[in-house]
PDB file of C-alpha atoms in Angstrom:
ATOM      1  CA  UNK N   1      19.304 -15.744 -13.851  1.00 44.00           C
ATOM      2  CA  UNK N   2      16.076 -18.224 -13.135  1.00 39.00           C
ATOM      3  CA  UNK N   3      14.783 -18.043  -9.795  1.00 38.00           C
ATOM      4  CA  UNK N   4      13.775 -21.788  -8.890  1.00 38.00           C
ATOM      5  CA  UNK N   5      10.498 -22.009  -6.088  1.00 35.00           C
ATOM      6  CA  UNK N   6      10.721 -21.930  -2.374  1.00 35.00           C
ATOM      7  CA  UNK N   7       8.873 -21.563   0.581  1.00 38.00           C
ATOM      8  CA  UNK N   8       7.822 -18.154   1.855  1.00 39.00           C
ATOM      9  CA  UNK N   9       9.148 -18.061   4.987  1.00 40.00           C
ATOM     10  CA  UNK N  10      12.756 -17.833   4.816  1.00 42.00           C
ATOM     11  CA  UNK N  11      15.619 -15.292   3.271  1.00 44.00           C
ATOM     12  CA  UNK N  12      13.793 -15.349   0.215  1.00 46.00           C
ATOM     13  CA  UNK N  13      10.488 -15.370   0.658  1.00 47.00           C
ATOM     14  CA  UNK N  14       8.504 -14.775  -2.386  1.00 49.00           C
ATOM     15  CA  UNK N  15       9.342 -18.336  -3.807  1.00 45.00           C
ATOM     16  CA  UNK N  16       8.163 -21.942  -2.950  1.00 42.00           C
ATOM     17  CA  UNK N  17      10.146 -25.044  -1.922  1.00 38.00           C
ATOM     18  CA  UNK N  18       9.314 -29.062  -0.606  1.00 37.00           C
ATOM     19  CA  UNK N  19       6.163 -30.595  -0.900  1.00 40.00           C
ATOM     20  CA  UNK N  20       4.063 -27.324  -1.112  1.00 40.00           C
ATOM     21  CA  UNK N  21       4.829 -26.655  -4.820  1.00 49.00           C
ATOM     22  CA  UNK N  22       3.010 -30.018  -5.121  1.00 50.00           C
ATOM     23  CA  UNK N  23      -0.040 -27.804  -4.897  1.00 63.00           C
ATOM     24  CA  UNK N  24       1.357 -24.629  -7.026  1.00 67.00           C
ATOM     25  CA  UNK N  25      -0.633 -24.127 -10.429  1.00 75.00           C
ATOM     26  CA  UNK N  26       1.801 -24.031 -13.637  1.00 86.00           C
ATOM     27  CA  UNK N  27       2.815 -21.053 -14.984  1.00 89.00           C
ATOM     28  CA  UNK N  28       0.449 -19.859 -17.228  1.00 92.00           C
ATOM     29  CA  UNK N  29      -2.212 -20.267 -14.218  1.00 93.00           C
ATOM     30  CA  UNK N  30       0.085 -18.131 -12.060  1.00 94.00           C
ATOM     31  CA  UNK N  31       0.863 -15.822 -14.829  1.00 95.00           C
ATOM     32  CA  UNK N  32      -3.190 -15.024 -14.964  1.00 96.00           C
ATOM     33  CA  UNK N  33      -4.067 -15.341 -11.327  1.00 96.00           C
ATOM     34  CA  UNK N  34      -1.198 -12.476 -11.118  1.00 97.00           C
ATOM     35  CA  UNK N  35      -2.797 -10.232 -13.589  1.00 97.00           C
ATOM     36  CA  UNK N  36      -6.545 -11.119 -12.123  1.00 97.00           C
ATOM     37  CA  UNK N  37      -5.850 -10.276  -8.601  1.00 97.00           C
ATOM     38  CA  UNK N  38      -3.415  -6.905  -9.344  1.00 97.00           C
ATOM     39  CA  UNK N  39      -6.646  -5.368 -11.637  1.00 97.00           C
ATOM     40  CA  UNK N  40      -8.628  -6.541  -9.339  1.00 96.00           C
ATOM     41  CA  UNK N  41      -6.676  -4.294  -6.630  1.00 97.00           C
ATOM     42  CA  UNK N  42      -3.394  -2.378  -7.045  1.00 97.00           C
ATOM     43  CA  UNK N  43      -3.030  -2.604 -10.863  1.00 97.00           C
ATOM     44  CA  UNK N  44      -6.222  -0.867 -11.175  1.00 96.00           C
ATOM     45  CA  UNK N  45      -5.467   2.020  -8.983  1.00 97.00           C
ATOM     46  CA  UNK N  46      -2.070   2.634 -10.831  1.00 97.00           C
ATOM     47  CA  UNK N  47      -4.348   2.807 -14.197  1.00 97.00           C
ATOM     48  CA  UNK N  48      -6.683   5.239 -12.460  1.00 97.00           C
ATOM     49  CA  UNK N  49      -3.193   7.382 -10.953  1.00 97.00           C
ATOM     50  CA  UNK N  50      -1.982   7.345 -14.224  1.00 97.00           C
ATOM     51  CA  UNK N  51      -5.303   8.969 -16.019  1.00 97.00           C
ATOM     52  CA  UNK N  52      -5.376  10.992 -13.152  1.00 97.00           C
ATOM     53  CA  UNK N  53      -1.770  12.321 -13.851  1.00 96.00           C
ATOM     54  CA  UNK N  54      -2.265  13.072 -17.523  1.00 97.00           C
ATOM     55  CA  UNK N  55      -5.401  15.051 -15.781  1.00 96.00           C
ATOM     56  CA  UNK N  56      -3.673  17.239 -14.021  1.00 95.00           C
ATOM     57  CA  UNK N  57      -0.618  18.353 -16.307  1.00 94.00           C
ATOM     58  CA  UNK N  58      -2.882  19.029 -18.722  1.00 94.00           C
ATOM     59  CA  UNK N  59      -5.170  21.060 -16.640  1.00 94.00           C
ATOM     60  CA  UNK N  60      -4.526  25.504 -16.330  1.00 91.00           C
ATOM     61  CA  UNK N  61      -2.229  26.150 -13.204  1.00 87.00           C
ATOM     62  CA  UNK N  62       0.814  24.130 -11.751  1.00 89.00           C
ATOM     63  CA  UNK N  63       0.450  20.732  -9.728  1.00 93.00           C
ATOM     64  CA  UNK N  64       0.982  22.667  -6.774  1.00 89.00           C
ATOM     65  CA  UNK N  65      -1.677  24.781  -6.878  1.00 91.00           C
ATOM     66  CA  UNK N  66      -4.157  21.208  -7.729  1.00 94.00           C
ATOM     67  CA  UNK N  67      -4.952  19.197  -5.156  1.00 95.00           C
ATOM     68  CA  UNK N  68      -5.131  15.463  -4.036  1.00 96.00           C
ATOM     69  CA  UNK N  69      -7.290  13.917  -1.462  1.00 96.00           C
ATOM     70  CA  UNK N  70      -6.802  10.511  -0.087  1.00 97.00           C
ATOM     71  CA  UNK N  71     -10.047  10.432   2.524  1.00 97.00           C
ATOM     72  CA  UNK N  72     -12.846  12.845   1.443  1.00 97.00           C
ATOM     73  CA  UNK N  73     -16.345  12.457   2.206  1.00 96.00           C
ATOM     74  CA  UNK N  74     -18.725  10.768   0.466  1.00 96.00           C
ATOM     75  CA  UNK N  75     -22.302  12.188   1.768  1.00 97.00           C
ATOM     76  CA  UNK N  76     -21.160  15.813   2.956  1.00 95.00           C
ATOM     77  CA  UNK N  77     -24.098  17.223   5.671  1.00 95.00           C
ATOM     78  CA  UNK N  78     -25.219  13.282   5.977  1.00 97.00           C
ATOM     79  CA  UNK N  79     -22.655  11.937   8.959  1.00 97.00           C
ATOM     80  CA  UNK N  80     -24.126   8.720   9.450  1.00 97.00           C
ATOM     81  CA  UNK N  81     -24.476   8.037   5.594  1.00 98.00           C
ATOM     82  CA  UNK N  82     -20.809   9.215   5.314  1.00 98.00           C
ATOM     83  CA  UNK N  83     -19.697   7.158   7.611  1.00 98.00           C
ATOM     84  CA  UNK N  84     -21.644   3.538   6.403  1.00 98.00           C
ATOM     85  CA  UNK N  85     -19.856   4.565   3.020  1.00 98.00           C
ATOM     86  CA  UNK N  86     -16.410   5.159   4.824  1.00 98.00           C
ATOM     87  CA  UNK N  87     -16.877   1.526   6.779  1.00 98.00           C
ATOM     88  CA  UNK N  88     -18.279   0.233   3.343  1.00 98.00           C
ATOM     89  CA  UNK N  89     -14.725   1.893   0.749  1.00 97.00           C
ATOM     90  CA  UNK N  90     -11.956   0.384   3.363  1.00 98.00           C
ATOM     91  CA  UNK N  91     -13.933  -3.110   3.752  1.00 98.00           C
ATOM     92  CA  UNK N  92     -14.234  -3.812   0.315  1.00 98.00           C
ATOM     93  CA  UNK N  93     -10.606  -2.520  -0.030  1.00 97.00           C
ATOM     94  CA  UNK N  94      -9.806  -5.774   1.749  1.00 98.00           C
ATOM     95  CA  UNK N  95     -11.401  -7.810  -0.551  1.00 98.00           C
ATOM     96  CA  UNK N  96      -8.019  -8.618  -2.277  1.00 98.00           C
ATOM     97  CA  UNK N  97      -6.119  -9.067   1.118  1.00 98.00           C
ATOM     98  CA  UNK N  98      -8.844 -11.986   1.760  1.00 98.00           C
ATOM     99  CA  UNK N  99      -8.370 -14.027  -2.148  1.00 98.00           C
ATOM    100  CA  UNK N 100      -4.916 -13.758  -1.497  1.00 98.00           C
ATOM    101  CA  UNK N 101      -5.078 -15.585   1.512  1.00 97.00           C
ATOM    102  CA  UNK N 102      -7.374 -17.856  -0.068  1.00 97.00           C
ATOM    103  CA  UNK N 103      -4.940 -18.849  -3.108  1.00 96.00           C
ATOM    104  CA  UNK N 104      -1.924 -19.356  -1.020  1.00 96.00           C
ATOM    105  CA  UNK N 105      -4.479 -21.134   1.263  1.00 96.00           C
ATOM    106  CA  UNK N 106      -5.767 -23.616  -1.902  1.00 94.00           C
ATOM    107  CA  UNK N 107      -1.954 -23.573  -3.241  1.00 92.00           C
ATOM    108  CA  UNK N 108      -0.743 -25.605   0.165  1.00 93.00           C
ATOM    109  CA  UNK N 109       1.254 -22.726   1.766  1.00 93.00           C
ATOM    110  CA  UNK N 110      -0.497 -21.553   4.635  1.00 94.00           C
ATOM    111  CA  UNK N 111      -2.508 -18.831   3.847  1.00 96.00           C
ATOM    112  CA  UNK N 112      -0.987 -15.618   4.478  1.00 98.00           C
ATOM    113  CA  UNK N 113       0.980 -17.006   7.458  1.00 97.00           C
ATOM    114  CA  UNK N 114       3.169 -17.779   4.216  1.00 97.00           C
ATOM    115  CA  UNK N 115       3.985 -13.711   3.681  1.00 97.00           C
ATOM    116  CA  UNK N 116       4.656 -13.303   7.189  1.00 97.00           C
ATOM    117  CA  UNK N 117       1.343 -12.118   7.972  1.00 97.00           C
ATOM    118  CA  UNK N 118      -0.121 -13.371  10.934  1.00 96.00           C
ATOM    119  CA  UNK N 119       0.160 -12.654  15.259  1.00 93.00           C
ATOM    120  CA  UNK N 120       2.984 -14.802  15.486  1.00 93.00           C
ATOM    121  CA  UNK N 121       5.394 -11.886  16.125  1.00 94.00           C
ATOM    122  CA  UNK N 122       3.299  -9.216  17.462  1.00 95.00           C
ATOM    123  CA  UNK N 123       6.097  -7.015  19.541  1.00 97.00           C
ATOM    124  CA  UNK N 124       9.094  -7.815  16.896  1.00 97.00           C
ATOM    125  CA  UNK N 125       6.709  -6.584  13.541  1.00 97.00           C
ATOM    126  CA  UNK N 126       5.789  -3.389  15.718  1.00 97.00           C
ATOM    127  CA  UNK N 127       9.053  -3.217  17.232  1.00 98.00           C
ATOM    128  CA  UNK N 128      10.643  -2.828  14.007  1.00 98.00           C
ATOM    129  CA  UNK N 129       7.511  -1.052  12.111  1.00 98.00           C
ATOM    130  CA  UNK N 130       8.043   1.715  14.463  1.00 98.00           C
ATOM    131  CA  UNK N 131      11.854   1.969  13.720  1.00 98.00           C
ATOM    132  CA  UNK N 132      11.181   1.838  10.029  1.00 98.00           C
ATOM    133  CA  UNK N 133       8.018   4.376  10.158  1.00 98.00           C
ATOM    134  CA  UNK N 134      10.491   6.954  11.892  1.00 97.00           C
ATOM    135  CA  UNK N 135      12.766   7.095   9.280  1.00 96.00           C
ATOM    136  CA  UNK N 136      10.428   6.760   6.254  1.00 97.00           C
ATOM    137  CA  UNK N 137       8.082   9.275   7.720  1.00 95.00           C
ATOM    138  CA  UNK N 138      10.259  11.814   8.374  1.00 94.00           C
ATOM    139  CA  UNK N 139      12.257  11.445   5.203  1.00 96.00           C
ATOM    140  CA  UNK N 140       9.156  11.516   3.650  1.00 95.00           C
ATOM    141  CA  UNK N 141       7.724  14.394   5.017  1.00 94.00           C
ATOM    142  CA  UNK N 142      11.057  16.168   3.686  1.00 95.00           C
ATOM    143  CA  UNK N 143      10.481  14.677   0.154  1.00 96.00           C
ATOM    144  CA  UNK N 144       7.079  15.643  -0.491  1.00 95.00           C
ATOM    145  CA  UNK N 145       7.590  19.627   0.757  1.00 94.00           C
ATOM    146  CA  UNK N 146      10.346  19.603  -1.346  1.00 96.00           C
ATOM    147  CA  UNK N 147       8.792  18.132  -4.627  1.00 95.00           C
ATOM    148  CA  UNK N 148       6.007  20.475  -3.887  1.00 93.00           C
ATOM    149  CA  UNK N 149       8.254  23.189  -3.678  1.00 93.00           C
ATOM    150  CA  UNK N 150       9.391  21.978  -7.396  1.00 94.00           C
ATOM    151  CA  UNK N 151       6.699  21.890  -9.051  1.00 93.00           C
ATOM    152  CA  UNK N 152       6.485  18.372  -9.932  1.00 95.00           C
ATOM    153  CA  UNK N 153       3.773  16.982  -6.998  1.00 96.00           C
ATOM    154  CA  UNK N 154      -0.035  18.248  -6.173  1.00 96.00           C
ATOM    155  CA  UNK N 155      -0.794  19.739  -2.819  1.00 94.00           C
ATOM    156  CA  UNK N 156      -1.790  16.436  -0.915  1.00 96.00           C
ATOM    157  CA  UNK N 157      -4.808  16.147   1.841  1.00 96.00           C
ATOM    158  CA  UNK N 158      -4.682  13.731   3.682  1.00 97.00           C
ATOM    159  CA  UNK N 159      -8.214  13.830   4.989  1.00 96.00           C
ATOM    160  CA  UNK N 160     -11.041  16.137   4.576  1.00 95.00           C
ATOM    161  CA  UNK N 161     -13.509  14.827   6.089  1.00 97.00           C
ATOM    162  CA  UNK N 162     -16.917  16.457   8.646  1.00 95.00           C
ATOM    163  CA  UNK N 163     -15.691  16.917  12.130  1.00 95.00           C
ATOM    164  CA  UNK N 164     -17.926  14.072  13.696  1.00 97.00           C
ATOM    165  CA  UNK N 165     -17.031  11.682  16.401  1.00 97.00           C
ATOM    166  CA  UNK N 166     -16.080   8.677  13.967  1.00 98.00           C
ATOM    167  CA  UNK N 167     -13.274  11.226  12.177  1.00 98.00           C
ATOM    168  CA  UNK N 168     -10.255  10.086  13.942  1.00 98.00           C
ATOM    169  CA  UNK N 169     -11.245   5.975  14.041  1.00 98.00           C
ATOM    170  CA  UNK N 170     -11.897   5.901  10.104  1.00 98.00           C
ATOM    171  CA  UNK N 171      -8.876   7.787   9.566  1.00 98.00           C
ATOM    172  CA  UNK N 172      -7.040   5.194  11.410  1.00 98.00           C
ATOM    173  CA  UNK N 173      -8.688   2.250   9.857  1.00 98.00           C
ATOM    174  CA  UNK N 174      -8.157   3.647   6.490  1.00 98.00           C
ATOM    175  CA  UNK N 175      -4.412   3.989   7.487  1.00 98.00           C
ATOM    176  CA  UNK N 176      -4.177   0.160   8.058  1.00 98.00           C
ATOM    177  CA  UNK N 177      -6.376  -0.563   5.341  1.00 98.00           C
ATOM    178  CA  UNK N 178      -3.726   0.678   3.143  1.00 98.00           C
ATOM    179  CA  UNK N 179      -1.246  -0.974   4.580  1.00 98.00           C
ATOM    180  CA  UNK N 180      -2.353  -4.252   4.855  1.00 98.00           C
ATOM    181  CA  UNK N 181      -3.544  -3.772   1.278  1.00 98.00           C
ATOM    182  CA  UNK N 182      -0.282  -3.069   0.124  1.00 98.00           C
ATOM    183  CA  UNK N 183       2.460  -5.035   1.945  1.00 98.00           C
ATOM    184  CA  UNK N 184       0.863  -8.316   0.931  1.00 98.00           C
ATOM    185  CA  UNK N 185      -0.229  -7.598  -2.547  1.00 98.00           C
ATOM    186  CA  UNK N 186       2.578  -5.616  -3.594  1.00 98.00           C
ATOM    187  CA  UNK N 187       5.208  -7.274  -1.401  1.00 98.00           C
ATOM    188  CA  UNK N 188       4.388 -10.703   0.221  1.00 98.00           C
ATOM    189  CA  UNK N 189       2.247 -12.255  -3.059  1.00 98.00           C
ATOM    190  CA  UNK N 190       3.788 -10.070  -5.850  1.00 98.00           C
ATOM    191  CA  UNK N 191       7.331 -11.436  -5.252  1.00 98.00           C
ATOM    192  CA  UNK N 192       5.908 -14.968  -4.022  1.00 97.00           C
ATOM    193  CA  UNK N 193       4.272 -14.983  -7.309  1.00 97.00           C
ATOM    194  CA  UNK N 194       7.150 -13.012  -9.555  1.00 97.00           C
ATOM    195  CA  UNK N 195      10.004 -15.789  -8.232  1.00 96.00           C
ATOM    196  CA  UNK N 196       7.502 -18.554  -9.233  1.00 95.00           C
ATOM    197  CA  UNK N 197       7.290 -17.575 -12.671  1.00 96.00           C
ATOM    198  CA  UNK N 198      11.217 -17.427 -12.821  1.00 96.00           C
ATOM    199  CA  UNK N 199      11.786 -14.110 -12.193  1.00 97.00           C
ATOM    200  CA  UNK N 200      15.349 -12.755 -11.056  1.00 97.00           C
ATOM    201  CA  UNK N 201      15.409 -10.907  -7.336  1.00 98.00           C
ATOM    202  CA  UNK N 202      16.416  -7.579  -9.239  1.00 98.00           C
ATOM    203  CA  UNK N 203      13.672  -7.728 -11.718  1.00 98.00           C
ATOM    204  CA  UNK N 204      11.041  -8.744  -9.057  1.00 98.00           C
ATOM    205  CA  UNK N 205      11.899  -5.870  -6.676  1.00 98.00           C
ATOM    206  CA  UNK N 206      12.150  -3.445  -9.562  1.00 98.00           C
ATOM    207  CA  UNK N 207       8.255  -4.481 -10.798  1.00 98.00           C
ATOM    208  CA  UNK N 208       7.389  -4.095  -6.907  1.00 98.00           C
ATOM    209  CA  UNK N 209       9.035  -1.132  -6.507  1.00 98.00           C
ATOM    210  CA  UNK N 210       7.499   0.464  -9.939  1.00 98.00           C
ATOM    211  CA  UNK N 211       3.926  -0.603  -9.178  1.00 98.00           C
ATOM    212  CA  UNK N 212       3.875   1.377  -6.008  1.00 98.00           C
ATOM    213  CA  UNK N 213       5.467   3.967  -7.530  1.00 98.00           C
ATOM    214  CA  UNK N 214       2.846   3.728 -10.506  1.00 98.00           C
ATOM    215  CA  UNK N 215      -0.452   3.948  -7.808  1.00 98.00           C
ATOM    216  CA  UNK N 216       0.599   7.135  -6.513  1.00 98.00           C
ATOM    217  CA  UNK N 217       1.351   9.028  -9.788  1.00 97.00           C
ATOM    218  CA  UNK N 218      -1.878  10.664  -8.952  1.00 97.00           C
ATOM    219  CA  UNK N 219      -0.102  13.036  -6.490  1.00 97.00           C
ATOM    220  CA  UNK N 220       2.264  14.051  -9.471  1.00 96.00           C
ATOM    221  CA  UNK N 221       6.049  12.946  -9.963  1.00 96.00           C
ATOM    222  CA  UNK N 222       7.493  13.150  -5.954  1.00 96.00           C
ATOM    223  CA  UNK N 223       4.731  10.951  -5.111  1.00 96.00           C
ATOM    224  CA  UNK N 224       5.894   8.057  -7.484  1.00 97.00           C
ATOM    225  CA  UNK N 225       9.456   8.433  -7.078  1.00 97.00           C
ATOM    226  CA  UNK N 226       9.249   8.607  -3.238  1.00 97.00           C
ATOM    227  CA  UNK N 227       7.192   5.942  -3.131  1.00 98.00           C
ATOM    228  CA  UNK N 228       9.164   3.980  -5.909  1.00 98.00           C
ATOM    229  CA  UNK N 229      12.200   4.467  -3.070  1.00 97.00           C
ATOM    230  CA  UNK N 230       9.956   2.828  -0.070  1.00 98.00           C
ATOM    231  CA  UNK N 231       8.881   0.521  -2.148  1.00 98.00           C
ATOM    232  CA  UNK N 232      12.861  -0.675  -3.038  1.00 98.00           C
ATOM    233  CA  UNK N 233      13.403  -0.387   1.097  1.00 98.00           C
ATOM    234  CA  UNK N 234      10.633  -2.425   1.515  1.00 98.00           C
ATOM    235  CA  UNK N 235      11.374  -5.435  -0.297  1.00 98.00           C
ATOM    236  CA  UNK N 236      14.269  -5.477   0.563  1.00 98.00           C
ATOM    237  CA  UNK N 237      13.580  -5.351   4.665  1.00 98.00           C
ATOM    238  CA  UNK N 238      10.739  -8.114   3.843  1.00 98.00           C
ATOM    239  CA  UNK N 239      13.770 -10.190   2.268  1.00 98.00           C
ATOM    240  CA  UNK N 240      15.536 -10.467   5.565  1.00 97.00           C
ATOM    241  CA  UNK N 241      12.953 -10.635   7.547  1.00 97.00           C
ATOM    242  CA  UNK N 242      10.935 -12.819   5.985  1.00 96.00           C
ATOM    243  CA  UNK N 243       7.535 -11.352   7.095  1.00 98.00           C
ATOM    244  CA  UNK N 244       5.022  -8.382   5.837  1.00 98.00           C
ATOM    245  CA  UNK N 245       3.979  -7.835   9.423  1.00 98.00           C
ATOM    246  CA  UNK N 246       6.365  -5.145  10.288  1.00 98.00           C
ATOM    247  CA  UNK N 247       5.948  -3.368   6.504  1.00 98.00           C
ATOM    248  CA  UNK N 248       2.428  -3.455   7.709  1.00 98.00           C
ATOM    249  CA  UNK N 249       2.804  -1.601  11.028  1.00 98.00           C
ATOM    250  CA  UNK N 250       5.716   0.698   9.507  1.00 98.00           C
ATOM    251  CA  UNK N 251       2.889   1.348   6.809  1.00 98.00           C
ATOM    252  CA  UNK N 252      -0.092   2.113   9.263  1.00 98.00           C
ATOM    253  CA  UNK N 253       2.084   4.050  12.002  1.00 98.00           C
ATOM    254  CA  UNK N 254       2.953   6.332   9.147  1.00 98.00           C
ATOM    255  CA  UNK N 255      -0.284   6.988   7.260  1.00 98.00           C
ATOM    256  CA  UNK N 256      -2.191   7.300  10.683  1.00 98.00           C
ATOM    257  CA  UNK N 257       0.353  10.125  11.731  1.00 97.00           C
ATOM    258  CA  UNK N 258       0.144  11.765   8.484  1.00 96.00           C
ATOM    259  CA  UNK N 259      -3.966  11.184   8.218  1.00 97.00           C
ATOM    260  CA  UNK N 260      -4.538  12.320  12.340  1.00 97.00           C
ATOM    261  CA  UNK N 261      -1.529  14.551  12.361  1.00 96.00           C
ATOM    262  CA  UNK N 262      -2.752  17.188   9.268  1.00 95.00           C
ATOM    263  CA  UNK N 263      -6.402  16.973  10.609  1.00 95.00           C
ATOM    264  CA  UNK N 264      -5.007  18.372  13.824  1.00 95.00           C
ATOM    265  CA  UNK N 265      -2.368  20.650  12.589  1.00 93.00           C
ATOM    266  CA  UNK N 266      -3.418  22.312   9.371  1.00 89.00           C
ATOM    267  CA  UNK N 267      -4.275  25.872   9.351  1.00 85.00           C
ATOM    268  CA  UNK N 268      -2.564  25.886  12.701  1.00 87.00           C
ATOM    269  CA  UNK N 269       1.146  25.791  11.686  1.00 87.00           C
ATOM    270  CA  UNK N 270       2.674  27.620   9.083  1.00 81.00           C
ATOM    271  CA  UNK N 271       4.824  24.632   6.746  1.00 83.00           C
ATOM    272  CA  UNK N 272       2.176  22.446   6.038  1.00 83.00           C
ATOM    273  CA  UNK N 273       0.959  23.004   2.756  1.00 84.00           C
ATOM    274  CA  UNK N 274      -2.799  23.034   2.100  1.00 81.00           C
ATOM    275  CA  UNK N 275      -5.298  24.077  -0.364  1.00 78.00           C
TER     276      UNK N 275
END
């Protein structure tokens, strides 16, 4: 079934409607500016997980006993070098965020007011962030010690980085780096864009859904499909709501407590895996 446009900000928010589309590119425009701006962010890093993968299967030993690390240091014994690289890695991360904002900006639709977000609903996106995080979090949690129990994911560290006073603030801005990264490219513009093009709800959340999965395939098999699964939740919360706000808070709460959380607990409590 074709998907017709309209606007961002209602039950279905990744299509267009009114006088905005006035200002929307045709399809072969979109088509490209869809394909520039995911290698240009998310589509890359799924290419990069997916070399990674073949990696790691292919390397002596199981995936449990190989390691992924999501904030390592990048000038070990040079703190203050470490860190300009740190503040440097999750700025230019955001590079993305800002050109979507800028096409939906140019296209007539707001900026990224159109994906829901903005500080119009401060309490209400953490409000129900912080719901959302403590069910995804702890399911999670359960997910990954299984798969790693299985075989079929690489022991994950969350952050290995110097004990230094900026530890615990770059762990936390890389935690909403990711999120914000995420929840509008891969949510709030990906579906925008996808329903533009004509695509049907199912097949749009299934490409969102798959694409997430797809960036994480570095931490082996349980890292795709339980991301794949948040990734399915996700649209479909952003669907009623209408907004990426509280996918972005739901996303921060729970990489900040798995980031801060295994830089305080590991080595001091038996169950958490660790190299």
């Amino acid at each position: 079934m074709r998907q017709d446009a309209r606007d961002g900000g209602g039950g279905r928010p990744e299509t267009l409607s009114g006088p905005a589309s006035a200002g929307v590119p045709g399809r072969r425009l979109l088509g490209s500016e869809t394909v520039l701006v995911l290698a240009l962010s998310l589509g890359a890093s799924a290419v990069s997980a997916v070399i990674s993968f073949v990696g790691s299967i292919t390397r002596p030993g199981g995936l449990a006993d190989q390691a992924a690390t999501l904030n390592a240091s990048h000038a070990p014994g040079r703190p203050w070098l470490d860190l300009a690289w740190q503040v440097f890695g999750i700025a230019t991360a955001l590079v993305p965020v800002l050109l979507v904002g800028h096409l939906l900006q140019r296209e007539g639709a707001g900026g990224l007011r159109a994906v829901g977000f903005d500080r119009l609903r401060p309490a209400s996106d953490l409000g129900r962030g912080a719901a959302v995080a403590a069910v995804v979090g702890g399911a999670g949690l359960a997910f990954y010690l299984a798969s790693r129990a299985a075989g079929v994911n690489l022991t994950v560290v969350p952050e290995a980085l110097p004990h230094v006073w900026w530890k615990v603030p770059v762990l936390i801005a890389s935690a909403v780096q990711n999120a914000v990264l995420e929840e509008v490219v891969v949510v709030g513009y990906l579906l925008r864009r996808l329903g533009q093009l004509g695509w049907t709800p199912a097949a749009a959340l299934a490409a969102s859904a798959v694409l997430r999965g797809s960036y994480h395939l570095y931490q082996g098999i349980g890292g795709m499909v339980g991301n794949m699964a948040m990734g399915v939740l996700f649209v479909l919360l952003y669907r009623r709501w209408g907004r990426v706000g509280p996918l972005v808070a739901a996303h921060a709460l729970i990489d900040t407590v798995a980031f801060v959380g295994y830089a305080l607990l590991v080595g001091k409590v038996g169950w958490l895996p660790h190299p």
